[in-house]
Amino acid sequence: MRSAAPPAFSSLSLRPVRRSVHVFADIPAAAVKELREKTGVGMMQCKKALAEVDGDIAKAEEYLRNKGIAGAQKKAGRIAAEGAVVSYVHAGSRLGVLMEVNCETDFVARGDAFKELAESLAMQVAANPQVEYVSVDDVDPEFVKRETEVIKGMEDLKSKPENIREQITAGRVAKLVKERALLSQDYIMDPTKTVNDALIESISKLGENIKIRRFEKFQLGEGVEKKVGDLAKEVEEQTAAMQAEAAKKKEEPKVEAAAPTDDKPKVAVSPKMVKELRDKTGAGMMDCKKALAETNNDVQAAEDFLRKKGIAGAAKKAGRTAAEGLIVQYIHPGARMGVLLELNCETDFVARGEKFTELANNLAMQVAAFPQVEIVSLDDVDPADREKEFEIEMNREDLANKPENIRAQIVKGRVDKIFKERALLEQEYIMDNTKTVGEAIKQAIGQIGENIVVRRFSKFKLGEGLEKKEDNFAEEVAAQMGG
């Protein structure tokens, strides 16, 4: 069967197609400025509104109000102490963002629209590597001063007329500042508007002030010297180590387990021997104590015992470079507290393993579980902070009745205790409270066979330090429903 021939071009009925064309070029800048000041809406949206109504400012304001955009400026001064702590970890766990976005009420914070906005903003920070602060108002004045001096000394500026050099310099500095400000970036969910425009739209739609309060961004291994290696070799080394361990276990003679008895004598273990074994193996205090008790205080046998358990040898690995690893996050239910943590190891092969991933996630949860924790280890204590605490403790009244020759010793003990409570590695491990976090990491080093380092963490608690207005939930709902 022959198919029907297509109709000849001349026989088609051609009709003109009307398209809505907005000529932005005809909108005066002064009108855009006036509309922005009246409504608080972004420049492009003001320009579009004026184009839609032939440049009539009153009609453009009404147009924006109908679109739910105008009026956000009036809400911008209201207290925003509720909201959510959100996170974004990019695929591969090499880049992570922790962010706090505030609104006025818990009612709005629990809504899908607010949650989607907050999550997209965290993703926005990850998508713009140059972003360092929320708005241009947050720029460090020292940065502006330094960049101004650098630009003034540029060769190409010397060929410009002297009377406009200051203006050119100011423009270039403003551009650098803007490139680093989150609110000035094109919004990833709609590149026709900036992040600030998207925020203003959300304020109008949700009826509450919304603020990006702060964010933290971690990039895996930044600033850490990294050894170059190839994945194939890493896999080969790890596989060979596992095969050797399996062969060793196979060769060991099987010993029938003796029936448990309750009359096994308890071995007294001296602190001196525990210290000696700890220095040799890098294992935790409780692990050393148990090993010595099991081997009747034979230090060499205890060392072998720990090696078989995969605990010994961690101290020897502690000096090796750890620049691989994972960025992980923990957001507590309710999104009122969040943690971002970087855990480093030596190879990407280990970083992708289940044991390492589990350890990293547990450590992020650990930070959230201990509100007093501020630093990774005692080595991170600022000497100025230590000196300040020492001075405070020295002036306490209860110290006056103590002998003068032991006051400094008492104060040192108190100060050590204060900072021990703030150090992550010194806390009881939430997954096994018979050991500290530091000891759990040493055990993981022994089992995995690579150095492992908690490099840094950041912790946000919602509304920390913000003034909060007191409302009850019924009033929040009534306000939202227009009651």
PDB file of N, CA, C and O in Angstrom, residues 264-322:
ATOM      1  N   LYS A 264      38.256 -19.161  88.215  1.00  0.00           N
ATOM      2  CA  LYS A 264      39.475 -18.656  87.583  1.00  0.00           C
ATOM      3  C   LYS A 264      40.048 -17.523  88.444  1.00  0.00           C
ATOM      4  O   LYS A 264      39.343 -16.552  88.744  1.00  0.00           O
ATOM      5  N   PRO A 265      41.315 -17.612  88.852  1.00  0.00           N
ATOM      6  CA  PRO A 265      41.854 -16.580  89.740  1.00  0.00           C
ATOM      7  C   PRO A 265      41.991 -15.234  89.009  1.00  0.00           C
ATOM      8  O   PRO A 265      42.359 -15.190  87.846  1.00  0.00           O
ATOM      9  N   LYS A 266      41.674 -14.144  89.717  1.00  0.00           N
ATOM     10  CA  LYS A 266      41.818 -12.819  89.144  1.00  0.00           C
ATOM     11  C   LYS A 266      43.265 -12.375  89.287  1.00  0.00           C
ATOM     12  O   LYS A 266      43.858 -12.492  90.351  1.00  0.00           O
ATOM     13  N   VAL A 267      43.830 -11.877  88.182  1.00  0.00           N
ATOM     14  CA  VAL A 267      45.237 -11.456  88.187  1.00  0.00           C
ATOM     15  C   VAL A 267      45.307  -9.970  88.476  1.00  0.00           C
ATOM     16  O   VAL A 267      44.642  -9.163  87.819  1.00  0.00           O
ATOM     17  N   ALA A 268      46.112  -9.589  89.453  1.00  0.00           N
ATOM     18  CA  ALA A 268      46.311  -8.171  89.778  1.00  0.00           C
ATOM     19  C   ALA A 268      47.273  -7.578  88.750  1.00  0.00           C
ATOM     20  O   ALA A 268      48.369  -8.101  88.540  1.00  0.00           O
ATOM     21  N   VAL A 269      46.850  -6.502  88.087  1.00  0.00           N
ATOM     22  CA  VAL A 269      47.666  -5.869  87.040  1.00  0.00           C
ATOM     23  C   VAL A 269      48.149  -4.513  87.538  1.00  0.00           C
ATOM     24  O   VAL A 269      47.351  -3.674  87.957  1.00  0.00           O
ATOM     25  N   SER A 270      49.465  -4.313  87.480  1.00  0.00           N
ATOM     26  CA  SER A 270      50.019  -3.052  87.984  1.00  0.00           C
ATOM     27  C   SER A 270      49.914  -1.954  86.912  1.00  0.00           C
ATOM     28  O   SER A 270      50.089  -2.222  85.721  1.00  0.00           O
ATOM     29  N   PRO A 271      49.642  -0.717  87.330  1.00  0.00           N
ATOM     30  CA  PRO A 271      49.563   0.415  86.389  1.00  0.00           C
ATOM     31  C   PRO A 271      50.849   0.607  85.590  1.00  0.00           C
ATOM     32  O   PRO A 271      50.813   1.018  84.438  1.00  0.00           O
ATOM     33  N   LYS A 272      52.005   0.270  86.218  1.00  0.00           N
ATOM     34  CA  LYS A 272      53.293   0.419  85.548  1.00  0.00           C
ATOM     35  C   LYS A 272      53.372  -0.481  84.310  1.00  0.00           C
ATOM     36  O   LYS A 272      53.859  -0.080  83.249  1.00  0.00           O
ATOM     37  N   MET A 273      52.872  -1.741  84.451  1.00  0.00           N
ATOM     38  CA  MET A 273      52.905  -2.680  83.331  1.00  0.00           C
ATOM     39  C   MET A 273      51.909  -2.273  82.234  1.00  0.00           C
ATOM     40  O   MET A 273      52.175  -2.453  81.043  1.00  0.00           O
ATOM     41  N   VAL A 274      50.782  -1.721  82.675  1.00  0.00           N
ATOM     42  CA  VAL A 274      49.789  -1.230  81.700  1.00  0.00           C
ATOM     43  C   VAL A 274      50.413  -0.118  80.856  1.00  0.00           C
ATOM     44  O   VAL A 274      50.280  -0.099  79.626  1.00  0.00           O
ATOM     45  N   LYS A 275      51.115   0.798  81.526  1.00  0.00           N
ATOM     46  CA  LYS A 275      51.768   1.913  80.824  1.00  0.00           C
ATOM     47  C   LYS A 275      52.818   1.396  79.838  1.00  0.00           C
ATOM     48  O   LYS A 275      52.915   1.863  78.698  1.00  0.00           O
ATOM     49  N   GLU A 276      53.604   0.414  80.283  1.00  0.00           N
ATOM     50  CA  GLU A 276      54.650  -0.170  79.426  1.00  0.00           C
ATOM     51  C   GLU A 276      54.040  -0.791  78.167  1.00  0.00           C
ATOM     52  O   GLU A 276      54.535  -0.591  77.053  1.00  0.00           O
ATOM     53  N   LEU A 277      52.925  -1.523  78.348  1.00  0.00           N
ATOM     54  CA  LEU A 277      52.268  -2.165  77.208  1.00  0.00           C
ATOM     55  C   LEU A 277      51.621  -1.127  76.282  1.00  0.00           C
ATOM     56  O   LEU A 277      51.659  -1.269  75.065  1.00  0.00           O
ATOM     57  N   ARG A 278      51.054  -0.073  76.869  1.00  0.00           N
ATOM     58  CA  ARG A 278      50.446   1.008  76.067  1.00  0.00           C
ATOM     59  C   ARG A 278      51.500   1.691  75.206  1.00  0.00           C
ATOM     60  O   ARG A 278      51.277   1.988  74.039  1.00  0.00           O
ATOM     61  N   ASP A 279      52.682   1.955  75.818  1.00  0.00           N
ATOM     62  CA  ASP A 279      53.772   2.607  75.086  1.00  0.00           C
ATOM     63  C   ASP A 279      54.271   1.741  73.926  1.00  0.00           C
ATOM     64  O   ASP A 279      54.653   2.256  72.875  1.00  0.00           O
ATOM     65  N   LYS A 280      54.239   0.439  74.137  1.00  0.00           N
ATOM     66  CA  LYS A 280      54.722  -0.485  73.101  1.00  0.00           C
ATOM     67  C   LYS A 280      53.744  -0.651  71.946  1.00  0.00           C
ATOM     68  O   LYS A 280      54.148  -0.801  70.786  1.00  0.00           O
ATOM     69  N   THR A 281      52.447  -0.666  72.277  1.00  0.00           N
ATOM     70  CA  THR A 281      51.441  -1.050  71.273  1.00  0.00           C
ATOM     71  C   THR A 281      50.522   0.071  70.804  1.00  0.00           C
ATOM     72  O   THR A 281      49.934  -0.018  69.732  1.00  0.00           O
ATOM     73  N   GLY A 282      50.375   1.123  71.643  1.00  0.00           N
ATOM     74  CA  GLY A 282      49.436   2.188  71.303  1.00  0.00           C
ATOM     75  C   GLY A 282      47.996   1.787  71.566  1.00  0.00           C
ATOM     76  O   GLY A 282      47.065   2.507  71.212  1.00  0.00           O
ATOM     77  N   ALA A 283      47.776   0.650  72.206  1.00  0.00           N
ATOM     78  CA  ALA A 283      46.416   0.186  72.522  1.00  0.00           C
ATOM     79  C   ALA A 283      45.871   0.936  73.724  1.00  0.00           C
ATOM     80  O   ALA A 283      46.614   1.547  74.487  1.00  0.00           O
ATOM     81  N   GLY A 284      44.542   0.904  73.904  1.00  0.00           N
ATOM     82  CA  GLY A 284      43.881   1.605  74.998  1.00  0.00           C
ATOM     83  C   GLY A 284      44.192   0.979  76.351  1.00  0.00           C
ATOM     84  O   GLY A 284      44.584  -0.194  76.449  1.00  0.00           O
ATOM     85  N   MET A 285      43.974   1.755  77.411  1.00  0.00           N
ATOM     86  CA  MET A 285      44.289   1.319  78.762  1.00  0.00           C
ATOM     87  C   MET A 285      43.539   0.046  79.150  1.00  0.00           C
ATOM     88  O   MET A 285      44.126  -0.909  79.671  1.00  0.00           O
ATOM     89  N   MET A 286      42.218   0.007  78.883  1.00  0.00           N
ATOM     90  CA  MET A 286      41.413  -1.153  79.262  1.00  0.00           C
ATOM     91  C   MET A 286      41.812  -2.399  78.466  1.00  0.00           C
ATOM     92  O   MET A 286      41.832  -3.508  79.001  1.00  0.00           O
ATOM     93  N   ASP A 287      42.162  -2.194  77.180  1.00  0.00           N
ATOM     94  CA  ASP A 287      42.612  -3.324  76.346  1.00  0.00           C
ATOM     95  C   ASP A 287      43.916  -3.903  76.886  1.00  0.00           C
ATOM     96  O   ASP A 287      44.101  -5.129  76.938  1.00  0.00           O
ATOM     97  N   CYS A 288      44.829  -3.011  77.301  1.00  0.00           N
ATOM     98  CA  CYS A 288      46.121  -3.443  77.853  1.00  0.00           C
ATOM     99  C   CYS A 288      45.925  -4.199  79.181  1.00  0.00           C
ATOM    100  O   CYS A 288      46.568  -5.230  79.425  1.00  0.00           O
ATOM    101  N   LYS A 289      45.051  -3.680  79.997  1.00  0.00           N
ATOM    102  CA  LYS A 289      44.772  -4.290  81.299  1.00  0.00           C
ATOM    103  C   LYS A 289      44.218  -5.706  81.108  1.00  0.00           C
ATOM    104  O   LYS A 289      44.631  -6.664  81.776  1.00  0.00           O
ATOM    105  N   LYS A 290      43.277  -5.820  80.170  1.00  0.00           N
ATOM    106  CA  LYS A 290      42.669  -7.126  79.895  1.00  0.00           C
ATOM    107  C   LYS A 290      43.704  -8.111  79.350  1.00  0.00           C
ATOM    108  O   LYS A 290      43.742  -9.287  79.741  1.00  0.00           O
ATOM    109  N   ALA A 291      44.571  -7.629  78.441  1.00  0.00           N
ATOM    110  CA  ALA A 291      45.594  -8.489  77.841  1.00  0.00           C
ATOM    111  C   ALA A 291      46.573  -9.000  78.893  1.00  0.00           C
ATOM    112  O   ALA A 291      46.959 -10.178  78.893  1.00  0.00           O
ATOM    113  N   LEU A 292      46.983  -8.141  79.811  1.00  0.00           N
ATOM    114  CA  LEU A 292      47.909  -8.539  80.874  1.00  0.00           C
ATOM    115  C   LEU A 292      47.261  -9.522  81.837  1.00  0.00           C
ATOM    116  O   LEU A 292      47.906 -10.467  82.312  1.00  0.00           O
ATOM    117  N   ALA A 293      45.987  -9.311  82.115  1.00  0.00           N
ATOM    118  CA  ALA A 293      45.266 -10.241  83.001  1.00  0.00           C
ATOM    119  C   ALA A 293      45.150 -11.618  82.353  1.00  0.00           C
ATOM    120  O   ALA A 293      45.294 -12.652  83.015  1.00  0.00           O
ATOM    121  N   GLU A 294      44.912 -11.628  81.019  1.00  0.00           N
ATOM    122  CA  GLU A 294      44.771 -12.884  80.286  1.00  0.00           C
ATOM    123  C   GLU A 294      46.085 -13.653  80.196  1.00  0.00           C
ATOM    124  O   GLU A 294      46.089 -14.873  80.051  1.00  0.00           O
ATOM    125  N   THR A 295      47.208 -12.923  80.237  1.00  0.00           N
ATOM    126  CA  THR A 295      48.522 -13.558  80.032  1.00  0.00           C
ATOM    127  C   THR A 295      49.377 -13.562  81.299  1.00  0.00           C
ATOM    128  O   THR A 295      50.604 -13.690  81.228  1.00  0.00           O
ATOM    129  N   ASN A 296      48.700 -13.411  82.453  1.00  0.00           N
ATOM    130  CA  ASN A 296      49.394 -13.485  83.742  1.00  0.00           C
ATOM    131  C   ASN A 296      50.558 -12.494  83.833  1.00  0.00           C
ATOM    132  O   ASN A 296      51.651 -12.816  84.279  1.00  0.00           O
ATOM    133  N   ASN A 297      50.322 -11.246  83.383  1.00  0.00           N
ATOM    134  CA  ASN A 297      51.285 -10.146  83.462  1.00  0.00           C
ATOM    135  C   ASN A 297      52.552 -10.339  82.621  1.00  0.00           C
ATOM    136  O   ASN A 297      53.572  -9.690  82.876  1.00  0.00           O
ATOM    137  N   ASP A 298      52.483 -11.187  81.598  1.00  0.00           N
ATOM    138  CA  ASP A 298      53.613 -11.352  80.680  1.00  0.00           C
ATOM    139  C   ASP A 298      53.445 -10.314  79.563  1.00  0.00           C
ATOM    140  O   ASP A 298      52.573 -10.440  78.701  1.00  0.00           O
ATOM    141  N   VAL A 299      54.291  -9.271  79.571  1.00  0.00           N
ATOM    142  CA  VAL A 299      54.144  -8.150  78.636  1.00  0.00           C
ATOM    143  C   VAL A 299      54.265  -8.615  77.182  1.00  0.00           C
ATOM    144  O   VAL A 299      53.496  -8.198  76.314  1.00  0.00           O
ATOM    145  N   GLN A 300      55.248  -9.509  76.895  1.00  0.00           N
ATOM    146  CA  GLN A 300      55.440  -9.989  75.531  1.00  0.00           C
ATOM    147  C   GLN A 300      54.229 -10.787  75.063  1.00  0.00           C
ATOM    148  O   GLN A 300      53.737 -10.599  73.942  1.00  0.00           O
ATOM    149  N   ALA A 301      53.734 -11.675  75.954  1.00  0.00           N
ATOM    150  CA  ALA A 301      52.552 -12.481  75.607  1.00  0.00           C
ATOM    151  C   ALA A 301      51.325 -11.581  75.436  1.00  0.00           C
ATOM    152  O   ALA A 301      50.483 -11.824  74.566  1.00  0.00           O
ATOM    153  N   ALA A 302      51.246 -10.532  76.269  1.00  0.00           N
ATOM    154  CA  ALA A 302      50.126  -9.588  76.166  1.00  0.00           C
ATOM    155  C   ALA A 302      50.170  -8.835  74.839  1.00  0.00           C
ATOM    156  O   ALA A 302      49.136  -8.573  74.213  1.00  0.00           O
ATOM    157  N   GLU A 303      51.387  -8.493  74.389  1.00  0.00           N
ATOM    158  CA  GLU A 303      51.555  -7.812  73.096  1.00  0.00           C
ATOM    159  C   GLU A 303      51.082  -8.724  71.959  1.00  0.00           C
ATOM    160  O   GLU A 303      50.393  -8.278  71.024  1.00  0.00           O
ATOM    161  N   ASP A 304      51.451 -10.020  72.036  1.00  0.00           N
ATOM    162  CA  ASP A 304      50.992 -10.992  71.027  1.00  0.00           C
ATOM    163  C   ASP A 304      49.467 -11.133  71.059  1.00  0.00           C
ATOM    164  O   ASP A 304      48.818 -11.233  70.015  1.00  0.00           O
ATOM    165  N   PHE A 305      48.915 -11.123  72.266  1.00  0.00           N
ATOM    166  CA  PHE A 305      47.464 -11.228  72.448  1.00  0.00           C
ATOM    167  C   PHE A 305      46.752 -10.058  71.735  1.00  0.00           C
ATOM    168  O   PHE A 305      45.770 -10.247  71.014  1.00  0.00           O
ATOM    169  N   LEU A 306      47.292  -8.862  71.925  1.00  0.00           N
ATOM    170  CA  LEU A 306      46.703  -7.671  71.303  1.00  0.00           C
ATOM    171  C   LEU A 306      46.862  -7.692  69.786  1.00  0.00           C
ATOM    172  O   LEU A 306      45.970  -7.260  69.049  1.00  0.00           O
ATOM    173  N   ARG A 307      48.010  -8.211  69.330  1.00  0.00           N
ATOM    174  CA  ARG A 307      48.249  -8.282  67.883  1.00  0.00           C
ATOM    175  C   ARG A 307      47.244  -9.222  67.221  1.00  0.00           C
ATOM    176  O   ARG A 307      46.714  -8.940  66.151  1.00  0.00           O
ATOM    177  N   LYS A 308      46.962 -10.332  67.881  1.00  0.00           N
ATOM    178  CA  LYS A 308      45.984 -11.289  67.350  1.00  0.00           C
ATOM    179  C   LYS A 308      44.582 -10.683  67.320  1.00  0.00           C
ATOM    180  O   LYS A 308      43.776 -10.991  66.459  1.00  0.00           O
ATOM    181  N   LYS A 309      44.324  -9.802  68.280  1.00  0.00           N
ATOM    182  CA  LYS A 309      43.020  -9.139  68.345  1.00  0.00           C
ATOM    183  C   LYS A 309      42.928  -7.966  67.364  1.00  0.00           C
ATOM    184  O   LYS A 309      41.881  -7.353  67.199  1.00  0.00           O
ATOM    185  N   GLY A 310      44.067  -7.677  66.724  1.00  0.00           N
ATOM    186  CA  GLY A 310      44.076  -6.571  65.753  1.00  0.00           C
ATOM    187  C   GLY A 310      44.132  -5.206  66.401  1.00  0.00           C
ATOM    188  O   GLY A 310      43.764  -4.211  65.802  1.00  0.00           O
ATOM    189  N   ILE A 311      44.621  -5.153  67.661  1.00  0.00           N
ATOM    190  CA  ILE A 311      44.634  -3.879  68.388  1.00  0.00           C
ATOM    191  C   ILE A 311      46.031  -3.264  68.386  1.00  0.00           C
ATOM    192  O   ILE A 311      46.194  -2.062  68.235  1.00  0.00           O
ATOM    193  N   ALA A 312      47.054  -4.071  68.523  1.00  0.00           N
ATOM    194  CA  ALA A 312      48.423  -3.566  68.598  1.00  0.00           C
ATOM    195  C   ALA A 312      48.887  -3.013  67.259  1.00  0.00           C
ATOM    196  O   ALA A 312      48.387  -3.373  66.206  1.00  0.00           O
ATOM    197  N   GLY A 313      49.868  -2.164  67.318  1.00  0.00           N
ATOM    198  CA  GLY A 313      50.490  -1.625  66.103  1.00  0.00           C
ATOM    199  C   GLY A 313      49.899  -0.318  65.646  1.00  0.00           C
ATOM    200  O   GLY A 313      50.407   0.308  64.725  1.00  0.00           O
ATOM    201  N   ALA A 314      48.816   0.138  66.279  1.00  0.00           N
ATOM    202  CA  ALA A 314      48.164   1.376  65.856  1.00  0.00           C
ATOM    203  C   ALA A 314      49.087   2.578  66.013  1.00  0.00           C
ATOM    204  O   ALA A 314      49.083   3.485  65.190  1.00  0.00           O
ATOM    205  N   ALA A 315      49.896   2.568  67.080  1.00  0.00           N
ATOM    206  CA  ALA A 315      50.772   3.714  67.338  1.00  0.00           C
ATOM    207  C   ALA A 315      51.791   3.890  66.225  1.00  0.00           C
ATOM    208  O   ALA A 315      52.141   5.012  65.856  1.00  0.00           O
ATOM    209  N   LYS A 316      52.269   2.769  65.656  1.00  0.00           N
ATOM    210  CA  LYS A 316      53.258   2.850  64.577  1.00  0.00           C
ATOM    211  C   LYS A 316      52.669   3.459  63.307  1.00  0.00           C
ATOM    212  O   LYS A 316      53.360   4.053  62.513  1.00  0.00           O
ATOM    213  N   LYS A 317      51.346   3.270  63.110  1.00  0.00           N
ATOM    214  CA  LYS A 317      50.704   3.783  61.903  1.00  0.00           C
ATOM    215  C   LYS A 317      50.288   5.248  62.050  1.00  0.00           C
ATOM    216  O   LYS A 317      49.938   5.902  61.076  1.00  0.00           O
ATOM    217  N   ALA A 318      50.321   5.749  63.297  1.00  0.00           N
ATOM    218  CA  ALA A 318      49.779   7.083  63.572  1.00  0.00           C
ATOM    219  C   ALA A 318      50.549   8.207  62.889  1.00  0.00           C
ATOM    220  O   ALA A 318      50.022   9.290  62.711  1.00  0.00           O
ATOM    221  N   GLY A 319      51.799   7.952  62.501  1.00  0.00           N
ATOM    222  CA  GLY A 319      52.584   9.008  61.863  1.00  0.00           C
ATOM    223  C   GLY A 319      52.416   9.071  60.357  1.00  0.00           C
ATOM    224  O   GLY A 319      52.930   9.989  59.723  1.00  0.00           O
ATOM    225  N   ARG A 320      51.698   8.114  59.777  1.00  0.00           N
ATOM    226  CA  ARG A 320      51.569   8.067  58.315  1.00  0.00           C
ATOM    227  C   ARG A 320      50.537   9.070  57.813  1.00  0.00           C
ATOM    228  O   ARG A 320      49.581   9.400  58.493  1.00  0.00           O
ATOM    229  N   THR A 321      50.745   9.570  56.599  1.00  0.00           N
ATOM    230  CA  THR A 321      49.858  10.582  56.022  1.00  0.00           C
ATOM    231  C   THR A 321      48.476  10.008  55.759  1.00  0.00           C
ATOM    232  O   THR A 321      48.331   8.965  55.132  1.00  0.00           O
ATOM    233  N   ALA A 322      47.458  10.741  56.245  1.00  0.00           N
ATOM    234  CA  ALA A 322      46.067  10.334  56.020  1.00  0.00           C
ATOM    235  C   ALA A 322      45.352  11.477  55.312  1.00  0.00           C
ATOM    236  O   ALA A 322      44.964  12.455  55.948  1.00  0.00           O
TER     237      ALA A 322
END
